[in-house]
PDB file of C-alpha atoms in Angstrom:
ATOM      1  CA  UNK A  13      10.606  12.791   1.289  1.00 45.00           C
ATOM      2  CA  UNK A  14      10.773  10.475   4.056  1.00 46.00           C
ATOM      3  CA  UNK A  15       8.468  12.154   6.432  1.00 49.00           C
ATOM      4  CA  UNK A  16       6.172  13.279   3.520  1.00 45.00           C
ATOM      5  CA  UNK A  17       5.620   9.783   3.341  1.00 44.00           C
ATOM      6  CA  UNK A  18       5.065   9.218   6.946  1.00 45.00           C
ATOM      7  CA  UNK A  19       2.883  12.157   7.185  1.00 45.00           C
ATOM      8  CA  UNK A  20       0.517  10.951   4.233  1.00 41.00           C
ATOM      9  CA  UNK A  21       0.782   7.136   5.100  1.00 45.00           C
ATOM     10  CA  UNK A  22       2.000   6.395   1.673  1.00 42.00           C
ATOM     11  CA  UNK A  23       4.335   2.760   1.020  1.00 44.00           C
ATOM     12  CA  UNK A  24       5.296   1.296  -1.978  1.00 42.00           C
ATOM     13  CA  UNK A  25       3.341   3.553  -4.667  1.00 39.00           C
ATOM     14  CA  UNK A  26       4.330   1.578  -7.402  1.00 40.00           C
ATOM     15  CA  UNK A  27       6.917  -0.941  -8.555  1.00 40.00           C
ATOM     16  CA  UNK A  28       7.947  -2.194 -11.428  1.00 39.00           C
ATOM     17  CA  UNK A  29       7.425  -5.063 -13.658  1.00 38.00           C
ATOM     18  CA  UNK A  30      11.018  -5.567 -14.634  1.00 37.00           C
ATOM     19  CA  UNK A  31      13.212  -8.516 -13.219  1.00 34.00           C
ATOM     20  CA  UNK A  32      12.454 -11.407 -11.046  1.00 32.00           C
ATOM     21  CA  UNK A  33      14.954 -10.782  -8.556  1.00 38.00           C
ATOM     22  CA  UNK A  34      13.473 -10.991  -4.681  1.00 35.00           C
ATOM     23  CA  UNK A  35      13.313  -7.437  -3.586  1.00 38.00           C
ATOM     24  CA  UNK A  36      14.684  -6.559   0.221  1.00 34.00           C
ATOM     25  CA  UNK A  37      11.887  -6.123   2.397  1.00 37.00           C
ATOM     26  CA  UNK A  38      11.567  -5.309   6.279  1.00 37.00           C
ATOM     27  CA  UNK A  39      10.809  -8.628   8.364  1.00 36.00           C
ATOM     28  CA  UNK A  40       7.711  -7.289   9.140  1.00 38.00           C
ATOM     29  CA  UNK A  41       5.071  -4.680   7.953  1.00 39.00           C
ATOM     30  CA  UNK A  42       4.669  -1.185   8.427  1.00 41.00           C
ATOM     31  CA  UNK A  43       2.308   0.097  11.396  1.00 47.00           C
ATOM     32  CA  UNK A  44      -1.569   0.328   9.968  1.00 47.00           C
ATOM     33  CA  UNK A  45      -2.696   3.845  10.489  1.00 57.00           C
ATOM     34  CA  UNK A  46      -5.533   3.469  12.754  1.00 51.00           C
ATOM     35  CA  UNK A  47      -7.581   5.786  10.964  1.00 56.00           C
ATOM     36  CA  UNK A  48      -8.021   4.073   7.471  1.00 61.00           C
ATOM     37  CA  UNK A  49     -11.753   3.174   7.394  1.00 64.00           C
ATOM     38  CA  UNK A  50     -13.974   0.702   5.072  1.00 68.00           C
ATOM     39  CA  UNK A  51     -11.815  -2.970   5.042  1.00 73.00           C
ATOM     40  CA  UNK A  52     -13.626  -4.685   7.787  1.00 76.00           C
ATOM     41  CA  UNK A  53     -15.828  -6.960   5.601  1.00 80.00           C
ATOM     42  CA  UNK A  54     -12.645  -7.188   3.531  1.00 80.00           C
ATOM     43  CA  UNK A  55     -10.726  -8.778   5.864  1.00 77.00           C
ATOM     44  CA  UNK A  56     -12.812 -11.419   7.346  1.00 79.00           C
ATOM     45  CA  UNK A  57     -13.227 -12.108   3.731  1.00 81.00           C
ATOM     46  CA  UNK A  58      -9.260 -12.887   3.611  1.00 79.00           C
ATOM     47  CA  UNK A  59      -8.981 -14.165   6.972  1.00 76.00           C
ATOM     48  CA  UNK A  60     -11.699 -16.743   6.213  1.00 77.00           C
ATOM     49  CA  UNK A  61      -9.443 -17.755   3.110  1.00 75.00           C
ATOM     50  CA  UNK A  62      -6.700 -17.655   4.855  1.00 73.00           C
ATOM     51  CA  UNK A  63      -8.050 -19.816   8.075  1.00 71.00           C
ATOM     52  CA  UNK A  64      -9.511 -22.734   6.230  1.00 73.00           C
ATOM     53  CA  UNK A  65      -9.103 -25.469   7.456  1.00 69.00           C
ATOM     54  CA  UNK A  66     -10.452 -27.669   5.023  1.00 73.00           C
ATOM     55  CA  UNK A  67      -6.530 -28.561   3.749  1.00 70.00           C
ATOM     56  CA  UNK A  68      -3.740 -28.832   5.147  1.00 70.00           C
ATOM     57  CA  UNK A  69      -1.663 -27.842   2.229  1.00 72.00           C
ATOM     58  CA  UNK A  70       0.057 -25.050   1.392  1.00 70.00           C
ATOM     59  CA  UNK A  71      -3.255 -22.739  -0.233  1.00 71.00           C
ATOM     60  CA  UNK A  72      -2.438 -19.138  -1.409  1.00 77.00           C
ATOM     61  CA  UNK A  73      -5.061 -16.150  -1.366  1.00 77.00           C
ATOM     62  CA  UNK A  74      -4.827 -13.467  -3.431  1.00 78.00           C
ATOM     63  CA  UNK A  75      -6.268  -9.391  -3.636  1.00 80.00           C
ATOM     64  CA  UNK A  76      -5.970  -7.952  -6.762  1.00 78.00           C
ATOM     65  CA  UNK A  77      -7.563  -4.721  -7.688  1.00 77.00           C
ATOM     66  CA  UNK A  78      -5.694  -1.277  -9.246  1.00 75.00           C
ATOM     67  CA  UNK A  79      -3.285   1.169  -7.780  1.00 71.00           C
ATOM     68  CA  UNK A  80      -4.598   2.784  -4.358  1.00 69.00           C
ATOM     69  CA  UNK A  81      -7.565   0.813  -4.208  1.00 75.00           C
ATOM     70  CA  UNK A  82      -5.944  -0.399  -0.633  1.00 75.00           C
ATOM     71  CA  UNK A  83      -4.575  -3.846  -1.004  1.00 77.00           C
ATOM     72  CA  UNK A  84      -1.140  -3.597   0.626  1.00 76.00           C
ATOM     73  CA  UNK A  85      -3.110  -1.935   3.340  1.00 78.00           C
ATOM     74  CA  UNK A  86      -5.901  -4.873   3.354  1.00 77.00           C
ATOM     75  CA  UNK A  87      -2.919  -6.969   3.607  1.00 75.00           C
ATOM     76  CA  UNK A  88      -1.169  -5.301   6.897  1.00 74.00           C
ATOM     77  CA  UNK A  89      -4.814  -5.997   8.336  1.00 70.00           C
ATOM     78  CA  UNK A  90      -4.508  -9.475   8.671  1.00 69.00           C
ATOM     79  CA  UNK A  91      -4.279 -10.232  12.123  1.00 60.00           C
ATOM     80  CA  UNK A  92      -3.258 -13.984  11.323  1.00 52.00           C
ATOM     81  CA  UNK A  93      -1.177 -15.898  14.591  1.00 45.00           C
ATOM     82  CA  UNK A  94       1.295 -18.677  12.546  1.00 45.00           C
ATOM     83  CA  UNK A  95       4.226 -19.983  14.312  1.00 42.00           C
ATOM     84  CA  UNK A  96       6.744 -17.402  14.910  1.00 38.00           C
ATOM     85  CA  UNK A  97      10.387 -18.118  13.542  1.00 34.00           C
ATOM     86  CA  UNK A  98      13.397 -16.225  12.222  1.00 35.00           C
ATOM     87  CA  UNK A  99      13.433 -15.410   8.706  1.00 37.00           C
ATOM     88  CA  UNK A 100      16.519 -15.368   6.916  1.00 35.00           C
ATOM     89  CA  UNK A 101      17.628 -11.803   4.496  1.00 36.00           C
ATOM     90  CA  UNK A 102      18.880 -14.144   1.975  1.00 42.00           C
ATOM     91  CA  UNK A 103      17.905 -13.815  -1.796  1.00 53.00           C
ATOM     92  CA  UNK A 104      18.588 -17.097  -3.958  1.00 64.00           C
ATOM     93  CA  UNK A 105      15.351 -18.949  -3.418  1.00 77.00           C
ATOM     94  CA  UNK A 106      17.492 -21.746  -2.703  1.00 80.00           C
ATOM     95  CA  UNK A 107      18.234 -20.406   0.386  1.00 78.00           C
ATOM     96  CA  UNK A 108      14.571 -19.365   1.353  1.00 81.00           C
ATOM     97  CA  UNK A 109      13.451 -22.895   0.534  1.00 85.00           C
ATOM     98  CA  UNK A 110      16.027 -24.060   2.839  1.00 84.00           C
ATOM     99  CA  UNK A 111      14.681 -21.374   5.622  1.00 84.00           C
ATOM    100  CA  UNK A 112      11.506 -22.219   5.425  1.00 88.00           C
ATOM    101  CA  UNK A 113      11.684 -26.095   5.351  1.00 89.00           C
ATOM    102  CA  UNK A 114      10.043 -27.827   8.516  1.00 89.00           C
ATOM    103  CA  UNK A 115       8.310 -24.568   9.291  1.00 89.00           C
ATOM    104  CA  UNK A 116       4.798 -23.413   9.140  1.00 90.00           C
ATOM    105  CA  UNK A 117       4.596 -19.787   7.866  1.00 89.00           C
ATOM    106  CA  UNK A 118       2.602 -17.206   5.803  1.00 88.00           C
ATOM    107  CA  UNK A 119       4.038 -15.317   3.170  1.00 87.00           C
ATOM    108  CA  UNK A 120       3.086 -11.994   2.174  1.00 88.00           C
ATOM    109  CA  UNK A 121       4.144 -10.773  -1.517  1.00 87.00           C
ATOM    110  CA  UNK A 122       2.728  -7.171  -2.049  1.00 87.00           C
ATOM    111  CA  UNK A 123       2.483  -5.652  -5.198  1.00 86.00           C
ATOM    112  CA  UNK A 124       3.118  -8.926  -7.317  1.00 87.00           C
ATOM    113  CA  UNK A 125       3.812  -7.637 -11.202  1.00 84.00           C
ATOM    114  CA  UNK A 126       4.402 -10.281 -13.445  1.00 84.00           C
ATOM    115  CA  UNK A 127       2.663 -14.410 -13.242  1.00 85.00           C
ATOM    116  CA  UNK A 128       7.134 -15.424 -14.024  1.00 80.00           C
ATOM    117  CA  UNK A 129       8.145 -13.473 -10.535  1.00 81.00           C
ATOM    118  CA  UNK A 130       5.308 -15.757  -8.725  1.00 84.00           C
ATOM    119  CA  UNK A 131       6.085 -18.923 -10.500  1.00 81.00           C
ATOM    120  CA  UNK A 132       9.819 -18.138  -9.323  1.00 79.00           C
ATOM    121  CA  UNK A 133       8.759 -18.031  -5.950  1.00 83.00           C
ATOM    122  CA  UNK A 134       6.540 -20.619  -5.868  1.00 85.00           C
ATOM    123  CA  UNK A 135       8.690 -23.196  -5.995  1.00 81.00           C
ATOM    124  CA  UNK A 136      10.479 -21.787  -3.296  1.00 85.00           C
ATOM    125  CA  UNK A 137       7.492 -21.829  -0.222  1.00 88.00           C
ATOM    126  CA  UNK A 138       8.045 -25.770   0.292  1.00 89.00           C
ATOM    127  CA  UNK A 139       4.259 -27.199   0.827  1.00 87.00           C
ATOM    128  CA  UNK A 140       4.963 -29.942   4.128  1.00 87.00           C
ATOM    129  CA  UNK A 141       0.627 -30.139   4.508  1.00 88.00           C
ATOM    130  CA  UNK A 142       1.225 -28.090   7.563  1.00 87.00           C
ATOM    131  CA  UNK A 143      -1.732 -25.176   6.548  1.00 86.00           C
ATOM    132  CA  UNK A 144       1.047 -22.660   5.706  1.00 88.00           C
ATOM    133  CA  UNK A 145      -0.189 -20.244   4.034  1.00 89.00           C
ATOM    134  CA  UNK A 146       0.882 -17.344   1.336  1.00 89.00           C
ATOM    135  CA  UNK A 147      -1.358 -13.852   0.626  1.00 90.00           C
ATOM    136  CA  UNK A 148      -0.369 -12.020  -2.542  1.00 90.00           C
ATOM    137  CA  UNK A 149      -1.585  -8.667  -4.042  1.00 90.00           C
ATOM    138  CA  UNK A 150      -1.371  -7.424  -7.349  1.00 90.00           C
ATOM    139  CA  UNK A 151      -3.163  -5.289  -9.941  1.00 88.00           C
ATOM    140  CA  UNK A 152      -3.910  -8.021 -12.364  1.00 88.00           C
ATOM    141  CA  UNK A 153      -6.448 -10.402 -12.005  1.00 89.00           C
ATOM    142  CA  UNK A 154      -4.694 -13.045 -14.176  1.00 89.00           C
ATOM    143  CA  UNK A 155      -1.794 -13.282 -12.022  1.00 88.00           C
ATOM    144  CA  UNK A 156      -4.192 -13.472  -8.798  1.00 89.00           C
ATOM    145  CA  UNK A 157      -5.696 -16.509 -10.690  1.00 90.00           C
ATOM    146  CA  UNK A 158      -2.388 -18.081 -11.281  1.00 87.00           C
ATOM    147  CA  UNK A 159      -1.436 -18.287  -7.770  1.00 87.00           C
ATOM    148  CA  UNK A 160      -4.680 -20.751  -6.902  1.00 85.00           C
ATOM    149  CA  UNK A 161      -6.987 -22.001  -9.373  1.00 77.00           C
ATOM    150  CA  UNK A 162      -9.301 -23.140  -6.116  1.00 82.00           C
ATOM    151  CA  UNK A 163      -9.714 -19.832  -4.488  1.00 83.00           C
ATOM    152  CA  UNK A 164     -10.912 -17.445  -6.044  1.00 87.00           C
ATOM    153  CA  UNK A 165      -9.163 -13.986  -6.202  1.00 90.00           C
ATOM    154  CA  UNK A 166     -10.564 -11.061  -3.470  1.00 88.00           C
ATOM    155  CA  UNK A 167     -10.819  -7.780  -4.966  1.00 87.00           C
ATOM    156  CA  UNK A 168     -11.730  -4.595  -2.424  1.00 86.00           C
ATOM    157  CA  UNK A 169     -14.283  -2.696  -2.696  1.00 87.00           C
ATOM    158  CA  UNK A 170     -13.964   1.118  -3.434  1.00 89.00           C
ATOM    159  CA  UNK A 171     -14.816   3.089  -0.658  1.00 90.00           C
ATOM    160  CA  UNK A 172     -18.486   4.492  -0.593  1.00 92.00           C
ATOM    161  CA  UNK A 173     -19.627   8.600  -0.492  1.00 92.00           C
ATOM    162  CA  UNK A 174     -19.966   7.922   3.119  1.00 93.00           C
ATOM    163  CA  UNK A 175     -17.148   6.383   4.192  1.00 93.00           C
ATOM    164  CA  UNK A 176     -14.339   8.911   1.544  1.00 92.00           C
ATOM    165  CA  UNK A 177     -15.633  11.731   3.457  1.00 93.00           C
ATOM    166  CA  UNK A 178     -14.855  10.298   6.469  1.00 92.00           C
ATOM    167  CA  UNK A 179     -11.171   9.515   5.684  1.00 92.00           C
ATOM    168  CA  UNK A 180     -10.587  12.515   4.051  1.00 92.00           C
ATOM    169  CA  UNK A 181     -12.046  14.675   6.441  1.00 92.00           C
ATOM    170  CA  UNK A 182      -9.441  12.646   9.018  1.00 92.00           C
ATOM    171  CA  UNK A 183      -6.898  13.645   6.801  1.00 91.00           C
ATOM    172  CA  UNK A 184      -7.924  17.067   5.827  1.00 90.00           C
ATOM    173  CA  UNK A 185      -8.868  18.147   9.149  1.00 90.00           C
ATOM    174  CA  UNK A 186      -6.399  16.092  11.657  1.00 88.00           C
ATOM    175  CA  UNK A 187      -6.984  18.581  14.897  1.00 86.00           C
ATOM    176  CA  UNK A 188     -10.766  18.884  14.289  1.00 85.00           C
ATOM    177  CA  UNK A 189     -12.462  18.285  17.423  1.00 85.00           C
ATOM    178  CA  UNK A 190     -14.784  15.141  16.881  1.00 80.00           C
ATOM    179  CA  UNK A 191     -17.229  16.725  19.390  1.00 83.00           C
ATOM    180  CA  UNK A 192     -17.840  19.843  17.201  1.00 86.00           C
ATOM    181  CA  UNK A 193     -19.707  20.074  13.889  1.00 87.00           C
ATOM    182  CA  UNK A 194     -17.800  21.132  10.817  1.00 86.00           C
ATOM    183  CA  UNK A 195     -18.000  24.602   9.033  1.00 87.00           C
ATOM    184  CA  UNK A 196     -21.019  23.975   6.762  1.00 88.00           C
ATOM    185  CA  UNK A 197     -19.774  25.518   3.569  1.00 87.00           C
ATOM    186  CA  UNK A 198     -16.138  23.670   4.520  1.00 88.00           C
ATOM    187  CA  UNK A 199     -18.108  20.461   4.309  1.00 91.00           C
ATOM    188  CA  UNK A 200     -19.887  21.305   1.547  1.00 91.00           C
ATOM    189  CA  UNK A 201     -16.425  21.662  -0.484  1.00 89.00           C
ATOM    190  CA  UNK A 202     -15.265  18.939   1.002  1.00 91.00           C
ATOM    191  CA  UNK A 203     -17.744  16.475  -0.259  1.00 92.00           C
ATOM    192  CA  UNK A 204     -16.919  17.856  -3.753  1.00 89.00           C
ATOM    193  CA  UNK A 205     -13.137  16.519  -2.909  1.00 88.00           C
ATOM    194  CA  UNK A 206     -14.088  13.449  -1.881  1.00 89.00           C
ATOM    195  CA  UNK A 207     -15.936  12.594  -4.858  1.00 88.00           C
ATOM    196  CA  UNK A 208     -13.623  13.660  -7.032  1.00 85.00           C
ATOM    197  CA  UNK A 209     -11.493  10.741  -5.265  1.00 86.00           C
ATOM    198  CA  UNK A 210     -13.991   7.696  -6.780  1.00 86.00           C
ATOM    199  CA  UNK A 211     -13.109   5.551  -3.618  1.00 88.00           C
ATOM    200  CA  UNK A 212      -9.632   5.199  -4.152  1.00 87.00           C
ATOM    201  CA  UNK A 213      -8.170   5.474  -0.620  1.00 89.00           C
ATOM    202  CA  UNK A 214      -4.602   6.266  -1.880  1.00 86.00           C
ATOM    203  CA  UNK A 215      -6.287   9.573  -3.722  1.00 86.00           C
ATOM    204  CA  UNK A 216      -8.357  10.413  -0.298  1.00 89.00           C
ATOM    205  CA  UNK A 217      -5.390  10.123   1.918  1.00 88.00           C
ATOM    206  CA  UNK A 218      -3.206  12.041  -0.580  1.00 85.00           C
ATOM    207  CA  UNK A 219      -5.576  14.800  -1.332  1.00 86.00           C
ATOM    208  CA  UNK A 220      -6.227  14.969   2.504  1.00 89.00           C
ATOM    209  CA  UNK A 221      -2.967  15.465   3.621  1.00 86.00           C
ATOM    210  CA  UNK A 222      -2.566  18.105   0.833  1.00 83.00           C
ATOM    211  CA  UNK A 223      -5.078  20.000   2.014  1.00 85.00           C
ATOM    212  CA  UNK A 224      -3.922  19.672   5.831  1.00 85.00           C
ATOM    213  CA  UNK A 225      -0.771  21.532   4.795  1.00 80.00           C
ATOM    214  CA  UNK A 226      -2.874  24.486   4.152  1.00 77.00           C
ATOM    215  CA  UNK A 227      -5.404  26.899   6.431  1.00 80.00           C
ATOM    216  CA  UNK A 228      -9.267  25.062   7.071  1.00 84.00           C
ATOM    217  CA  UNK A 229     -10.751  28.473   5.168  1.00 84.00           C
ATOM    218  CA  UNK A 230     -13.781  28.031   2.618  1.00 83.00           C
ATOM    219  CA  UNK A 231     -11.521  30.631   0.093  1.00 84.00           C
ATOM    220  CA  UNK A 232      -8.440  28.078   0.903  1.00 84.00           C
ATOM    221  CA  UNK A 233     -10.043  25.223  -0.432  1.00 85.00           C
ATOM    222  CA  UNK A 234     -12.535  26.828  -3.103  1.00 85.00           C
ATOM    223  CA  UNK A 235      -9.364  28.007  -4.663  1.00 83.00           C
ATOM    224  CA  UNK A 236      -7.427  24.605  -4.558  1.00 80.00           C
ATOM    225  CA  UNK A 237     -10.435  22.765  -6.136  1.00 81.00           C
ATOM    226  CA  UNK A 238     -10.244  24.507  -8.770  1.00 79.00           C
ATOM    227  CA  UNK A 239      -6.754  24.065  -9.734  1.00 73.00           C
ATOM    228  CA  UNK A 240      -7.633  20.446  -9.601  1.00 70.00           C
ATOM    229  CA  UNK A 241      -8.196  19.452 -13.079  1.00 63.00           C
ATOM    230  CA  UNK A 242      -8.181  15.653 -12.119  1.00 61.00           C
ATOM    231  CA  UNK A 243     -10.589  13.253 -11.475  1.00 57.00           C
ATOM    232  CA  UNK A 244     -10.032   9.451 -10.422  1.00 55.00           C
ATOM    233  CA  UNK A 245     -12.139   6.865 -12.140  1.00 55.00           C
ATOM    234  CA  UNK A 246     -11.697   4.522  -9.819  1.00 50.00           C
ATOM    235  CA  UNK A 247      -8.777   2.569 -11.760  1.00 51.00           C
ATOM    236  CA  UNK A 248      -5.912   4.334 -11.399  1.00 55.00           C
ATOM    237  CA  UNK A 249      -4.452   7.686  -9.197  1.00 61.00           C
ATOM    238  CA  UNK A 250      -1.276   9.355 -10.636  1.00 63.00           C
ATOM    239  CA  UNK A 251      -2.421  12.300 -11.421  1.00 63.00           C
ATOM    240  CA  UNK A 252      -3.804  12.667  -7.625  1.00 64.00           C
ATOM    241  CA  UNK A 253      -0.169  11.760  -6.616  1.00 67.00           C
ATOM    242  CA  UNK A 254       1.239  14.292  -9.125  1.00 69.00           C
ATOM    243  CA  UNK A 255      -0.667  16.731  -6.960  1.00 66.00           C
ATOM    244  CA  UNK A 256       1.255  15.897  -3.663  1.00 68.00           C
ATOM    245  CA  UNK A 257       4.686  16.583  -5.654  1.00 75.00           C
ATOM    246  CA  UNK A 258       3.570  19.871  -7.038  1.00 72.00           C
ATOM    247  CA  UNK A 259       3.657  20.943  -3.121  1.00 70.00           C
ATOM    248  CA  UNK A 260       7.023  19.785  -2.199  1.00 76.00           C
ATOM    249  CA  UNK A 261       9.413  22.472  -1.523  1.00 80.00           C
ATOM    250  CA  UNK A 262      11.544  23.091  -4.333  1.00 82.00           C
ATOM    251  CA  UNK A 263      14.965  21.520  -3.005  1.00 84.00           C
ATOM    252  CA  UNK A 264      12.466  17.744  -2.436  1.00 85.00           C
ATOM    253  CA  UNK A 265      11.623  18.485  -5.943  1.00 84.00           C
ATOM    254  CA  UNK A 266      15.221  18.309  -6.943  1.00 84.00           C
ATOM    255  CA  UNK A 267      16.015  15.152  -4.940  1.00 85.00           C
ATOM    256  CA  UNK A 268      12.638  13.393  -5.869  1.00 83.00           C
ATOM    257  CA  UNK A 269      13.614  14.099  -9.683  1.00 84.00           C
ATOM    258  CA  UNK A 270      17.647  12.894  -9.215  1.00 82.00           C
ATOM    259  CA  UNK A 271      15.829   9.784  -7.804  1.00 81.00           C
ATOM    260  CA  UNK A 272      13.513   9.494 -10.885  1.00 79.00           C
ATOM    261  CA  UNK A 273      16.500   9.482 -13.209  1.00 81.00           C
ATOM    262  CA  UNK A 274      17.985   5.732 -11.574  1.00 80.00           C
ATOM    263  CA  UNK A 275      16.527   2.604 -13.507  1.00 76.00           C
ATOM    264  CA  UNK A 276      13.790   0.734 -12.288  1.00 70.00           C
ATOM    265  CA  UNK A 277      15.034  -1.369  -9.646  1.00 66.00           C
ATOM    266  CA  UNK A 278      18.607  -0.196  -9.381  1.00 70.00           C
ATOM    267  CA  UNK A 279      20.064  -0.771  -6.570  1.00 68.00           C
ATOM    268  CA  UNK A 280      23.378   0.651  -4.962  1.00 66.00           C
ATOM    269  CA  UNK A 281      22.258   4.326  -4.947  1.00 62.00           C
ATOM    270  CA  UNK A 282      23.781   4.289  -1.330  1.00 62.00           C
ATOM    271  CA  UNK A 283      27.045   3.463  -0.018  1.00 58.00           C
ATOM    272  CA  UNK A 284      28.313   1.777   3.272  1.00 55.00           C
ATOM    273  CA  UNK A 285      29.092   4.203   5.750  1.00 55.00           C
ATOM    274  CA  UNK A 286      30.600   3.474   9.222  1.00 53.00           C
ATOM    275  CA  UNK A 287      28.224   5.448  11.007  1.00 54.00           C
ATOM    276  CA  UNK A 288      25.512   3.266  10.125  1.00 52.00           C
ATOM    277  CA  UNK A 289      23.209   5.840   9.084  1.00 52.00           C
ATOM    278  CA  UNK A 290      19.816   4.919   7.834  1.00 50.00           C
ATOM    279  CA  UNK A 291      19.328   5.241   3.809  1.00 49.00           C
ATOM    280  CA  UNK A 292      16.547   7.686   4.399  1.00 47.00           C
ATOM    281  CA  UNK A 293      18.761  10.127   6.850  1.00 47.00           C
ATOM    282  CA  UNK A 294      21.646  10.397   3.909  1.00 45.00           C
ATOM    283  CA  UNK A 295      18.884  10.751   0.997  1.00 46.00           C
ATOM    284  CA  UNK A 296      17.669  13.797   3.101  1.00 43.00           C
ATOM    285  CA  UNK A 297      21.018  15.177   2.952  1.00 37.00           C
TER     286      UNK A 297
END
């Protein structure tokens, strides 16, 4: 599962809207894969928000937009230089008010689910009128509109015909030589998969990498588009994910479904063990 993941560039697909507890979360974010393509205007749209200098208070900016459109993604493309300092694992928001006090930070919360969990929060980024500053995503516009009534709420845009083909080709075809034209019926199909993607990047980068898996032959991929029966309209992309299970190997299968079965949220699925292993190593197992 773990290197699926890696393979397809695919973090935090979903997560849930139950509970306000703070969830534990690496100190910093994942490496941007260098060839996800369309978010430049994007993100001097965000940076600008984010860089104002017109207050010195604490201001939050917000992307909103559905599942796979590419906000957590927009988000890890903010090149923004605050003060570095140490941020405490602690959950009570007691004790990250406390952390943060005296300090001027930014605050990413990805995948924001409810307008209670940010309220909750909230109160816990202390505002000192030092320009810290927090960036939140979410699928809802309503919540993005609760975290600042001043700034208005940045949604991505989907990517155009142009730019899909070019990710997914990247992701279809990662060995192909950029100084050699493409097989011109293998194009052809491939701008049929690319549409049927309606800009989400999640659904190019999973369909690419589904494809990858599988020989660069016009038969190949005439065949797999028409076992395809989905098509994304450009709101949401499970069934495109659904397609990247139905390839696992039967034994991921099994351990994807045993996962499935835990609550939303639960936590303790792993125990302590004094080798220190990562979570991901013993899930494999």
């Amino acid at each position: 599962m773990h290197e699926s993941r890696v393979r397809y560039d695919i973090d935090h697909l979903g997560t849930g809207s139950g509970g306000i507890r703070l969830p534990i979360r690496p100190p910093v974010l994942p490496n941007i894969d260098p060839e996800i393509v369309g978010f430049e205007a994007d993100q001097q749209i965000v940076l600008q928000k984010l860089l104002d200098q017109s207050t010195t208070r604490r201001s939050v900016a917000s992307i909103w937009g559905p599942g796979g459109l590419g906000k957590t993604t927009l988000a890890q493309k903010i090149p923004v230089d605050f003060d570095e300092h140490s941020q405490e694992n602690e959950y009570y928001l007691t004790k990250l008010y406390e952390s943060l006090r005296g300090k001027k930070y930014l605050i990413v919360l990805d995948d924001v689910w409810t307008t209670d969990l940010w309220m909750q929060i909230g109160v816990a980024l202390p505002d000192e009128l030092n320009g810290s500053r927090v960036l939140v995503t979410t699928r809802f516009l309503g919540i993005a509109r609760s975290t600042n009534s001043s700034c208005e709420p940045h949604k991505p845009q989907y990517l155009n015909e142009q730019l899909s083909l070019e990710l997914f080709l990247k992701k279809a075809l990662p060995n192909h030589d950029p100084n050699q034209p493409y097989d011109h019926d293998l194009f052809g199909i491939a701008e049929k998969f690319a549409k049927k993607c309606g800009g989400l990047p999640l659904a190019l980068v999973v369909l690419g990498g589904y494809l990858s898996k599988r020989q660069p032959k016009y038969n190949d991929w005439r065949k797999a588009l028409k076992t395809l029966n989905w098509h994304a309209d450009g709101t949401e992309c499970i069934e495109i994910i659904a397609s990247s299970y139905d390839d696992l190997p039967y034994a991921l299968k099994s351990c994807f479904m045993y996962f499935a079965a835990f609550p939303e949220d639960y936590e303790g699925v792993f125990g302590s063990k004094p080798d220190k292993n990562r979570n991901k190593d013993r899930g494999r197992v």
